[in-house]
Tab-separated table of C-alpha atoms in Angstrom:
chain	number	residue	atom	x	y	z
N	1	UNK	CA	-6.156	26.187	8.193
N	2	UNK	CA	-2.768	27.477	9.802
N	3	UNK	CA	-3.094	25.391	12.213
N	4	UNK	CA	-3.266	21.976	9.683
N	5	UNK	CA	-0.279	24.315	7.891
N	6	UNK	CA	1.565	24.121	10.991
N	7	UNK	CA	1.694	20.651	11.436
N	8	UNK	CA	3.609	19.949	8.294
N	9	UNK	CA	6.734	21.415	9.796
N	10	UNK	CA	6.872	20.091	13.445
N	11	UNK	CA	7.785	16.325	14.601
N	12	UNK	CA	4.830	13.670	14.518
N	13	UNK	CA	5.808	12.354	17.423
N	14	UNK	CA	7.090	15.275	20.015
N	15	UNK	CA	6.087	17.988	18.375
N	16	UNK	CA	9.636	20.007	17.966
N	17	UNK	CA	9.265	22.461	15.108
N	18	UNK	CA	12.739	22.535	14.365
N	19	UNK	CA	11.877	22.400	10.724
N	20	UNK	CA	16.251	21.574	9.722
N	21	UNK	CA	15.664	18.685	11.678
N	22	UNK	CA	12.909	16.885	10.128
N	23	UNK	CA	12.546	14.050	8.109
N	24	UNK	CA	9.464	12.377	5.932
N	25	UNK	CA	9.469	9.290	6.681
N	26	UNK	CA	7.023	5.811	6.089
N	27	UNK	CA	5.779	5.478	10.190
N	28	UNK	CA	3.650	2.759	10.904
N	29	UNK	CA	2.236	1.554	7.493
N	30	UNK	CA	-0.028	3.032	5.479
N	31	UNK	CA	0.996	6.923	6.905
N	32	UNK	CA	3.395	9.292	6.108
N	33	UNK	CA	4.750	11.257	8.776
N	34	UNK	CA	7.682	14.159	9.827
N	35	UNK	CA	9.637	13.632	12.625
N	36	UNK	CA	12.574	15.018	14.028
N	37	UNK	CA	15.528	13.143	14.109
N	38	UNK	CA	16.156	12.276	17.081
N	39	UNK	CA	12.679	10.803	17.233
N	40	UNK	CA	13.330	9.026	14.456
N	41	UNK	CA	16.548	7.182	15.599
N	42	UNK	CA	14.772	6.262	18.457
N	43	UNK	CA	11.821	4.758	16.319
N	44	UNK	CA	14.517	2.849	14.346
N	45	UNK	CA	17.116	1.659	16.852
N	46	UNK	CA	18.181	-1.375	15.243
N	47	UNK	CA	19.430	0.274	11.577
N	48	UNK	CA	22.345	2.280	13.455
N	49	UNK	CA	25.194	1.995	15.684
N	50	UNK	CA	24.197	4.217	18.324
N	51	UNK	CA	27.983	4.888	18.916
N	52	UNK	CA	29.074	5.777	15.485
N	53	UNK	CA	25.980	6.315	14.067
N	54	UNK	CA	26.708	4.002	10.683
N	55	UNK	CA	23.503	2.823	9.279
N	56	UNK	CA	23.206	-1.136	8.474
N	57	UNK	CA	23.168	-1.874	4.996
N	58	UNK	CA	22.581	-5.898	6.184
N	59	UNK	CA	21.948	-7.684	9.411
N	60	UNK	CA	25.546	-7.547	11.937
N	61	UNK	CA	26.321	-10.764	12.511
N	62	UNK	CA	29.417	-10.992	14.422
N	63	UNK	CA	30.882	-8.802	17.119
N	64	UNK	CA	27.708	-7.016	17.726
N	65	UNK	CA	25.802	-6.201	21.225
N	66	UNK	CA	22.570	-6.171	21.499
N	67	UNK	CA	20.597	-3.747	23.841
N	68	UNK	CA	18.788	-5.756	26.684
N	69	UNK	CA	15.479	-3.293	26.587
N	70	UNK	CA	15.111	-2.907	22.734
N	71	UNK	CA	16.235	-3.700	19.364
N	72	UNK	CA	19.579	-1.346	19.446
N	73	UNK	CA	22.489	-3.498	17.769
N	74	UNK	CA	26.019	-1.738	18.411
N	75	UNK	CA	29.224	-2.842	17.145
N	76	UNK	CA	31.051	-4.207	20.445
N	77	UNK	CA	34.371	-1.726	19.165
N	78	UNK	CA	32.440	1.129	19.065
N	79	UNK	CA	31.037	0.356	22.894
N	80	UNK	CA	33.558	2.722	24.984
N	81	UNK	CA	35.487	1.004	27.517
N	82	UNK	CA	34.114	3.822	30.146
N	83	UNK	CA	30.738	3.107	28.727
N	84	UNK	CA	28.344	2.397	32.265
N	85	UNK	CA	26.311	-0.560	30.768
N	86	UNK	CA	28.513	-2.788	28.619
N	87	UNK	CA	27.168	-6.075	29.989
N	88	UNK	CA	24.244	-7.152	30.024
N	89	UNK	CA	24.432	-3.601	27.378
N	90	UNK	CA	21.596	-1.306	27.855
N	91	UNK	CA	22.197	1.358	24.659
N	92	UNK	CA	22.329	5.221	25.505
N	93	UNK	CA	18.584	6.062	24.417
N	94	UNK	CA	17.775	3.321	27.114
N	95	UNK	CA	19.836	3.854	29.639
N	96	UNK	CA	18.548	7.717	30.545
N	97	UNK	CA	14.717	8.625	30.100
N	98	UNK	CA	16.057	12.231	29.098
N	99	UNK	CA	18.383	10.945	26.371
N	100	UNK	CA	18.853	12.842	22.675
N	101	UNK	CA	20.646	11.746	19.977
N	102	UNK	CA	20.787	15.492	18.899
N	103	UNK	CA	21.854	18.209	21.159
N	104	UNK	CA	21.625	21.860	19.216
N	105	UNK	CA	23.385	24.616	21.268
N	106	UNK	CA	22.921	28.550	21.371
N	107	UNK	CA	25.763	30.445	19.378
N	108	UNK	CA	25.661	33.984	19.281
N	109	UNK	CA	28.604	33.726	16.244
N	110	UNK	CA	26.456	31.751	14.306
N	111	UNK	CA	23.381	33.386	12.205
N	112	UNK	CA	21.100	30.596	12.665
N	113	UNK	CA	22.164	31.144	16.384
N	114	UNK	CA	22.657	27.129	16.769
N	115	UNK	CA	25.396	24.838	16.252
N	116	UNK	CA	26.034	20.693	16.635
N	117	UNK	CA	28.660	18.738	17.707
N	118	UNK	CA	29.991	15.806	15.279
N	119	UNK	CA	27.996	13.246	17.112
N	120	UNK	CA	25.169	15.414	16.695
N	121	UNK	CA	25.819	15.834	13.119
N	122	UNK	CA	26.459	12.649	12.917
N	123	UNK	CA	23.468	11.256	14.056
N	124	UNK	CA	21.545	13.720	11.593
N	125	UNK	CA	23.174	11.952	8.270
N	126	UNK	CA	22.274	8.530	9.654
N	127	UNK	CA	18.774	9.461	10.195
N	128	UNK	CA	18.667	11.560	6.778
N	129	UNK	CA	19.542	8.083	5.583
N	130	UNK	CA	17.336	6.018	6.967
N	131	UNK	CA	14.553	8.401	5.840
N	132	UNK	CA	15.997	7.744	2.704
N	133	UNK	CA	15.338	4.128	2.533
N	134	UNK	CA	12.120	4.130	4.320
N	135	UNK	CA	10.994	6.767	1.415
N	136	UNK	CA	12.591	4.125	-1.207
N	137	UNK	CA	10.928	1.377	-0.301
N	138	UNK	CA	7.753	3.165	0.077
N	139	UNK	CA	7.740	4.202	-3.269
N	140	UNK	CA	8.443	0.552	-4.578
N	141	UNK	CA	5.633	-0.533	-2.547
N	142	UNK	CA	3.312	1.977	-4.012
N	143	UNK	CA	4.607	1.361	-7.886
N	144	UNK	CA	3.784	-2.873	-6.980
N	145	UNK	CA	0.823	-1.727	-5.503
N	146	UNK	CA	-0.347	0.493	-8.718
N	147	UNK	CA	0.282	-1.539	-11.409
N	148	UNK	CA	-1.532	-4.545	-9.055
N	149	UNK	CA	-4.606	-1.946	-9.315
N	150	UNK	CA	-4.226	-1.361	-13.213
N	151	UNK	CA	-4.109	-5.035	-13.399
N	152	UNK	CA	-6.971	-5.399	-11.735
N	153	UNK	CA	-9.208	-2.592	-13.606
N	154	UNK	CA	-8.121	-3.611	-17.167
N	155	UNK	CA	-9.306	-7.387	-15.941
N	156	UNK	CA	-12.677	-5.959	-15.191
N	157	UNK	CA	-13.033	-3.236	-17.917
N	158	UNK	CA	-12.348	-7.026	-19.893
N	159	UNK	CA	-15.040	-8.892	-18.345
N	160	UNK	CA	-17.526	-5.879	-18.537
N	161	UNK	CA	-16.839	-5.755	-22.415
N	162	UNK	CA	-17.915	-9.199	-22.855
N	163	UNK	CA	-20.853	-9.067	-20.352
N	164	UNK	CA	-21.630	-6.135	-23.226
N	165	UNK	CA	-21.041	-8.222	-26.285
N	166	UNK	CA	-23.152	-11.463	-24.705
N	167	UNK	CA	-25.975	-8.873	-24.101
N	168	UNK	CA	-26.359	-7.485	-27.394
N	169	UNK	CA	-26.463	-10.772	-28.820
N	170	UNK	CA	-28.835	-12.197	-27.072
N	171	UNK	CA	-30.889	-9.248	-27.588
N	172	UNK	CA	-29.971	-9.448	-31.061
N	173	UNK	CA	-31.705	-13.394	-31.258
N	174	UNK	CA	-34.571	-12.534	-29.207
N	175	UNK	CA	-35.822	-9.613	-32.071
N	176	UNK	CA	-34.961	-11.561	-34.781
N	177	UNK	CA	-37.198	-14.370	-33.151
N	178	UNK	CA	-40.066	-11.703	-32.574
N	179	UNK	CA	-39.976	-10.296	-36.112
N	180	UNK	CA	-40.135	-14.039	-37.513
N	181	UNK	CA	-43.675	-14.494	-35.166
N	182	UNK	CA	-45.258	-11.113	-35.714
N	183	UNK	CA	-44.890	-11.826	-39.498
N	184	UNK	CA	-46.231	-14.931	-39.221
N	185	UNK	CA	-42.710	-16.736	-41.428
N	186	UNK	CA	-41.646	-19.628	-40.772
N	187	UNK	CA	-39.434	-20.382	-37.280
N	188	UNK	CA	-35.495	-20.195	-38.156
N	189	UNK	CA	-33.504	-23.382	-37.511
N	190	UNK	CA	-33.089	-23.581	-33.597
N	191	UNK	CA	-37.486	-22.990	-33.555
N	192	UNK	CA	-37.593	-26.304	-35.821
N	193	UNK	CA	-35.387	-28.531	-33.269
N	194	UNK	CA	-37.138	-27.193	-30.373
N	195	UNK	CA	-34.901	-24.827	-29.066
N	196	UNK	CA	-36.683	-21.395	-29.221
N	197	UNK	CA	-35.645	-19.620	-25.989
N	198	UNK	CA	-38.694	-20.662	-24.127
N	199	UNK	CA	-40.873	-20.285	-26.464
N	200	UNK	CA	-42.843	-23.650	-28.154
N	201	UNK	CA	-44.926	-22.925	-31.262
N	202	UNK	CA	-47.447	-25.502	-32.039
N	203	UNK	CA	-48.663	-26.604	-35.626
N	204	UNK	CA	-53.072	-27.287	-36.020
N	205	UNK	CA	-53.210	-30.726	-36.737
N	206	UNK	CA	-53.808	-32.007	-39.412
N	207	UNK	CA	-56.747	-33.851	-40.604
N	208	UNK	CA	-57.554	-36.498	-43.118
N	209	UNK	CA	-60.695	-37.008	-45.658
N	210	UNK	CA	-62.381	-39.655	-43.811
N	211	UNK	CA	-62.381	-37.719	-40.455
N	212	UNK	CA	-63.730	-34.984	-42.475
N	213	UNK	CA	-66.571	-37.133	-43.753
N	214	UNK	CA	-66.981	-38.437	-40.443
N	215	UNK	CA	-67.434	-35.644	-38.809
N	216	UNK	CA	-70.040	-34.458	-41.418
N	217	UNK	CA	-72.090	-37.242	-41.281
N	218	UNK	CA	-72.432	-37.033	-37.514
Protein backbone atom coordinates (compact mmCIF):
# COMPACT_ATOMS: atom_id res chain seq x y z
CA UNK A 1 0.00 0.00 0.00
CA UNK A 2 2.95 2.60 0.51
CA UNK A 3 4.43 1.46 -2.10
CA UNK A 4 1.15 2.21 -4.70
CA UNK A 5 1.20 5.62 -2.26
CA UNK A 6 4.56 6.26 -3.42
CA UNK A 7 4.04 6.25 -6.88
CA UNK A 8 1.67 9.15 -6.91
CA UNK A 9 4.48 11.54 -6.18
CA UNK A 10 7.45 10.40 -8.42
CA UNK A 11 7.75 10.88 -12.42
CA UNK A 12 5.94 8.16 -14.68
CA UNK A 13 8.52 8.06 -16.80
CA UNK A 14 12.10 8.34 -14.78
CA UNK A 15 11.03 7.95 -11.66
CA UNK A 16 12.42 11.41 -9.93
CA UNK A 17 10.41 12.05 -6.79
CA UNK A 18 10.93 15.56 -6.84
CA UNK A 19 7.33 16.03 -5.94
CA UNK A 20 7.68 20.48 -6.87
CA UNK A 21 8.44 19.27 -10.11
CA UNK A 22 5.62 17.24 -11.18
CA UNK A 23 2.89 17.63 -13.34
CA UNK A 24 -0.57 15.51 -14.10
CA UNK A 25 -0.75 15.27 -17.26
CA UNK A 26 -3.07 13.22 -20.23
CA UNK A 27 0.10 10.62 -21.51
CA UNK A 28 -0.73 8.39 -24.11
CA UNK A 29 -4.61 8.27 -24.25
CA UNK A 30 -6.78 6.84 -22.10
CA UNK A 31 -4.07 7.28 -18.83
CA UNK A 32 -3.32 9.79 -16.56
CA UNK A 33 0.08 10.11 -15.49
CA UNK A 34 2.82 12.47 -13.25
CA UNK A 35 5.86 13.32 -14.66
CA UNK A 36 8.49 15.57 -13.96
CA UNK A 37 9.05 18.32 -16.06
CA UNK A 38 11.69 17.87 -17.72
CA UNK A 39 10.25 14.57 -18.86
CA UNK A 40 7.48 16.17 -19.90
CA UNK A 41 9.08 18.79 -22.27
CA UNK A 42 10.80 16.14 -23.74
CA UNK A 43 7.46 14.13 -24.35
CA UNK A 44 6.07 17.36 -25.92
CA UNK A 45 8.87 18.92 -27.95
CA UNK A 46 6.95 20.51 -30.54
CA UNK A 47 4.53 22.95 -28.11
CA UNK A 48 7.76 25.01 -26.94
CA UNK A 49 10.65 26.90 -28.06
CA UNK A 50 13.30 25.02 -26.52
CA UNK A 51 15.30 28.36 -26.38
CA UNK A 52 12.83 30.58 -24.73
CA UNK A 53 10.66 28.17 -23.56
CA UNK A 54 7.22 30.05 -24.96
CA UNK A 55 4.55 27.55 -25.44
CA UNK A 56 2.63 27.58 -29.00
CA UNK A 57 -0.72 28.77 -28.80
CA UNK A 58 -0.96 27.83 -32.92
CA UNK A 59 1.23 26.12 -35.42
CA UNK A 60 4.76 28.60 -36.28
CA UNK A 61 4.65 29.15 -39.59
CA UNK A 62 7.35 31.38 -40.59
CA UNK A 63 10.88 31.79 -39.33
CA UNK A 64 10.84 28.59 -37.48
CA UNK A 65 13.57 25.58 -37.44
CA UNK A 66 12.73 22.46 -37.19
CA UNK A 67 14.84 19.77 -35.29
CA UNK A 68 16.23 17.09 -37.80
CA UNK A 69 15.71 14.01 -35.11
CA UNK A 70 12.22 15.01 -33.70
CA UNK A 71 9.35 17.25 -33.68
CA UNK A 72 11.21 20.34 -31.74
CA UNK A 73 10.09 23.67 -33.64
CA UNK A 74 12.35 26.74 -32.44
CA UNK A 75 11.99 30.19 -33.46
CA UNK A 76 15.20 30.76 -35.80
CA UNK A 77 15.86 34.30 -33.38
CA UNK A 78 15.90 32.50 -30.44
CA UNK A 79 18.66 29.85 -32.05
CA UNK A 80 22.05 31.47 -30.55
CA UNK A 81 24.50 32.40 -33.04
CA UNK A 82 27.18 30.17 -30.90
CA UNK A 83 24.57 27.51 -30.91
CA UNK A 84 26.74 24.03 -32.30
CA UNK A 85 23.89 22.67 -34.56
CA UNK A 86 22.08 25.50 -36.34
CA UNK A 87 21.95 23.79 -39.73
CA UNK A 88 20.69 21.04 -40.51
CA UNK A 89 19.36 22.12 -36.43
CA UNK A 90 19.47 19.28 -34.09
CA UNK A 91 17.53 20.95 -30.75
CA UNK A 92 19.41 20.75 -27.27
CA UNK A 93 17.39 17.62 -25.83
CA UNK A 94 18.79 15.93 -29.10
CA UNK A 95 21.90 16.98 -29.43
CA UNK A 96 23.35 15.43 -25.84
CA UNK A 97 21.91 11.99 -24.50
CA UNK A 98 22.46 13.57 -20.90
CA UNK A 99 20.43 16.71 -21.63
CA UNK A 100 17.79 18.44 -18.89
CA UNK A 101 15.67 21.07 -19.40
CA UNK A 102 15.79 21.55 -15.53
CA UNK A 103 18.93 21.74 -13.61
CA UNK A 104 18.12 22.19 -9.57
CA UNK A 105 21.32 23.10 -7.62
CA UNK A 106 22.35 22.60 -3.82
CA UNK A 107 22.04 25.95 -1.74
CA UNK A 108 22.90 25.86 1.70
CA UNK A 109 21.09 29.69 1.97
CA UNK A 110 18.07 28.36 0.78
CA UNK A 111 15.60 26.21 3.18
CA UNK A 112 14.47 23.93 0.59
CA UNK A 113 18.32 23.62 0.04
CA UNK A 114 17.72 23.97 -3.96
CA UNK A 115 17.55 26.74 -6.28
CA UNK A 116 16.97 27.23 -10.42
CA UNK A 117 18.28 29.32 -12.82
CA UNK A 118 15.73 31.44 -15.12
CA UNK A 119 16.00 28.95 -17.88
CA UNK A 120 15.27 26.43 -15.43
CA UNK A 121 12.39 28.29 -14.15
CA UNK A 122 11.54 28.98 -17.21
CA UNK A 123 11.17 25.79 -18.58
CA UNK A 124 8.98 24.84 -15.39
CA UNK A 125 6.06 27.54 -16.37
CA UNK A 126 6.05 26.23 -19.94
CA UNK A 127 5.61 22.76 -18.87
CA UNK A 128 3.08 23.84 -15.95
CA UNK A 129 1.34 25.10 -19.05
CA UNK A 130 1.27 22.57 -21.20
CA UNK A 131 -0.03 20.34 -18.36
CA UNK A 132 -2.54 22.79 -18.30
CA UNK A 133 -3.92 22.26 -21.67
CA UNK A 134 -3.40 18.62 -21.85
CA UNK A 135 -5.67 18.57 -18.45
CA UNK A 136 -8.22 21.00 -20.45
CA UNK A 137 -8.72 19.14 -23.18
CA UNK A 138 -8.96 16.02 -21.27
CA UNK A 139 -11.69 17.18 -19.39
CA UNK A 140 -13.64 18.32 -22.62
CA UNK A 141 -13.07 14.98 -23.94
CA UNK A 142 -14.47 13.30 -20.94
CA UNK A 143 -17.69 15.88 -20.63
CA UNK A 144 -18.33 14.82 -24.86
CA UNK A 145 -17.68 11.52 -23.88
CA UNK A 146 -20.35 11.54 -20.80
CA UNK A 147 -23.12 13.08 -22.10
CA UNK A 148 -22.45 10.58 -25.44
CA UNK A 149 -23.01 7.77 -22.60
CA UNK A 150 -26.22 9.49 -21.05
CA UNK A 151 -27.37 9.69 -24.54
CA UNK A 152 -26.94 6.43 -25.07
CA UNK A 153 -28.60 4.97 -21.68
CA UNK A 154 -31.72 7.24 -21.82
CA UNK A 155 -32.06 5.73 -25.67
CA UNK A 156 -32.14 2.30 -24.18
CA UNK A 157 -33.95 2.90 -20.82
CA UNK A 158 -36.55 4.26 -24.01
CA UNK A 159 -36.58 1.21 -25.96
CA UNK A 160 -36.76 -1.07 -22.79
CA UNK A 161 -39.98 0.93 -21.72
CA UNK A 162 -41.70 0.10 -24.82
CA UNK A 163 -40.40 -3.53 -25.08
CA UNK A 164 -42.44 -3.27 -21.44
CA UNK A 165 -45.57 -1.63 -22.70
CA UNK A 166 -45.76 -4.14 -26.03
CA UNK A 167 -45.46 -7.02 -23.44
CA UNK A 168 -48.16 -6.23 -21.21
CA UNK A 169 -50.39 -5.81 -23.99
CA UNK A 170 -50.02 -8.63 -25.60
CA UNK A 171 -50.36 -10.39 -22.44
CA UNK A 172 -53.23 -8.31 -21.81
CA UNK A 173 -55.08 -9.84 -25.39
CA UNK A 174 -53.97 -13.25 -24.84
CA UNK A 175 -56.16 -13.44 -21.17
CA UNK A 176 -58.85 -11.67 -22.41
CA UNK A 177 -58.91 -14.32 -25.34
CA UNK A 178 -58.63 -17.22 -22.66
CA UNK A 179 -61.39 -15.91 -20.39
CA UNK A 180 -63.74 -15.54 -23.61
CA UNK A 181 -62.95 -19.68 -24.34
CA UNK A 182 -63.05 -20.99 -20.80
CA UNK A 183 -66.52 -19.32 -20.53
CA UNK A 184 -67.59 -20.65 -23.47
CA UNK A 185 -68.88 -16.57 -24.94
CA UNK A 186 -68.73 -15.78 -27.99
CA UNK A 187 -65.05 -14.93 -29.83
CA UNK A 188 -64.45 -10.93 -29.78
CA UNK A 189 -64.08 -9.27 -33.19
CA UNK A 190 -60.47 -10.25 -34.44
CA UNK A 191 -61.76 -14.39 -33.49
CA UNK A 192 -64.75 -13.67 -36.07
CA UNK A 193 -62.33 -12.49 -39.08
CA UNK A 194 -59.94 -15.15 -38.39
CA UNK A 195 -57.36 -13.53 -36.66
CA UNK A 196 -57.15 -15.17 -33.16
CA UNK A 197 -53.40 -15.34 -32.40
CA UNK A 198 -53.05 -18.84 -33.61
CA UNK A 199 -55.78 -20.06 -32.43
CA UNK A 200 -58.90 -21.30 -35.05
CA UNK A 201 -62.20 -22.16 -33.35
CA UNK A 202 -64.46 -24.23 -35.39
CA UNK A 203 -68.41 -24.11 -35.40
CA UNK A 204 -70.44 -28.10 -35.55
CA UNK A 205 -72.09 -27.95 -38.66
CA UNK A 206 -75.05 -27.57 -39.13
CA UNK A 207 -77.62 -29.89 -40.33
CA UNK A 208 -80.89 -29.75 -42.14
CA UNK A 209 -84.38 -31.79 -41.68
CA UNK A 210 -84.02 -34.00 -44.55
CA UNK A 211 -80.47 -35.19 -43.57
CA UNK A 212 -81.98 -35.76 -40.29
CA UNK A 213 -84.69 -37.96 -41.76
CA UNK A 214 -82.21 -39.50 -43.84
CA UNK A 215 -80.12 -40.51 -41.55
CA UNK A 216 -83.02 -42.05 -39.49
CA UNK A 217 -84.36 -44.00 -42.01
CA UNK A 218 -81.03 -45.64 -42.76
Amino acid sequence: MKRERDHQFECGICGTEDRYLLHNVRHRTPSYRRLCTNCLLKDHRGLFCPFCFIVYEEPLQNDRSMCNKCPSIAHKPCIPSTYPHPTPFICPSCSSPGFSFINPTRNEDFSSGRVIDKDSARALVAAAKIAAISMTKAAALARVEAEKRVKEATFAKKRAREALERLAYLATKENEMMEGIKGGGGVDDDASKGNTNGVYLISPPRTTGQQQQHWTLK
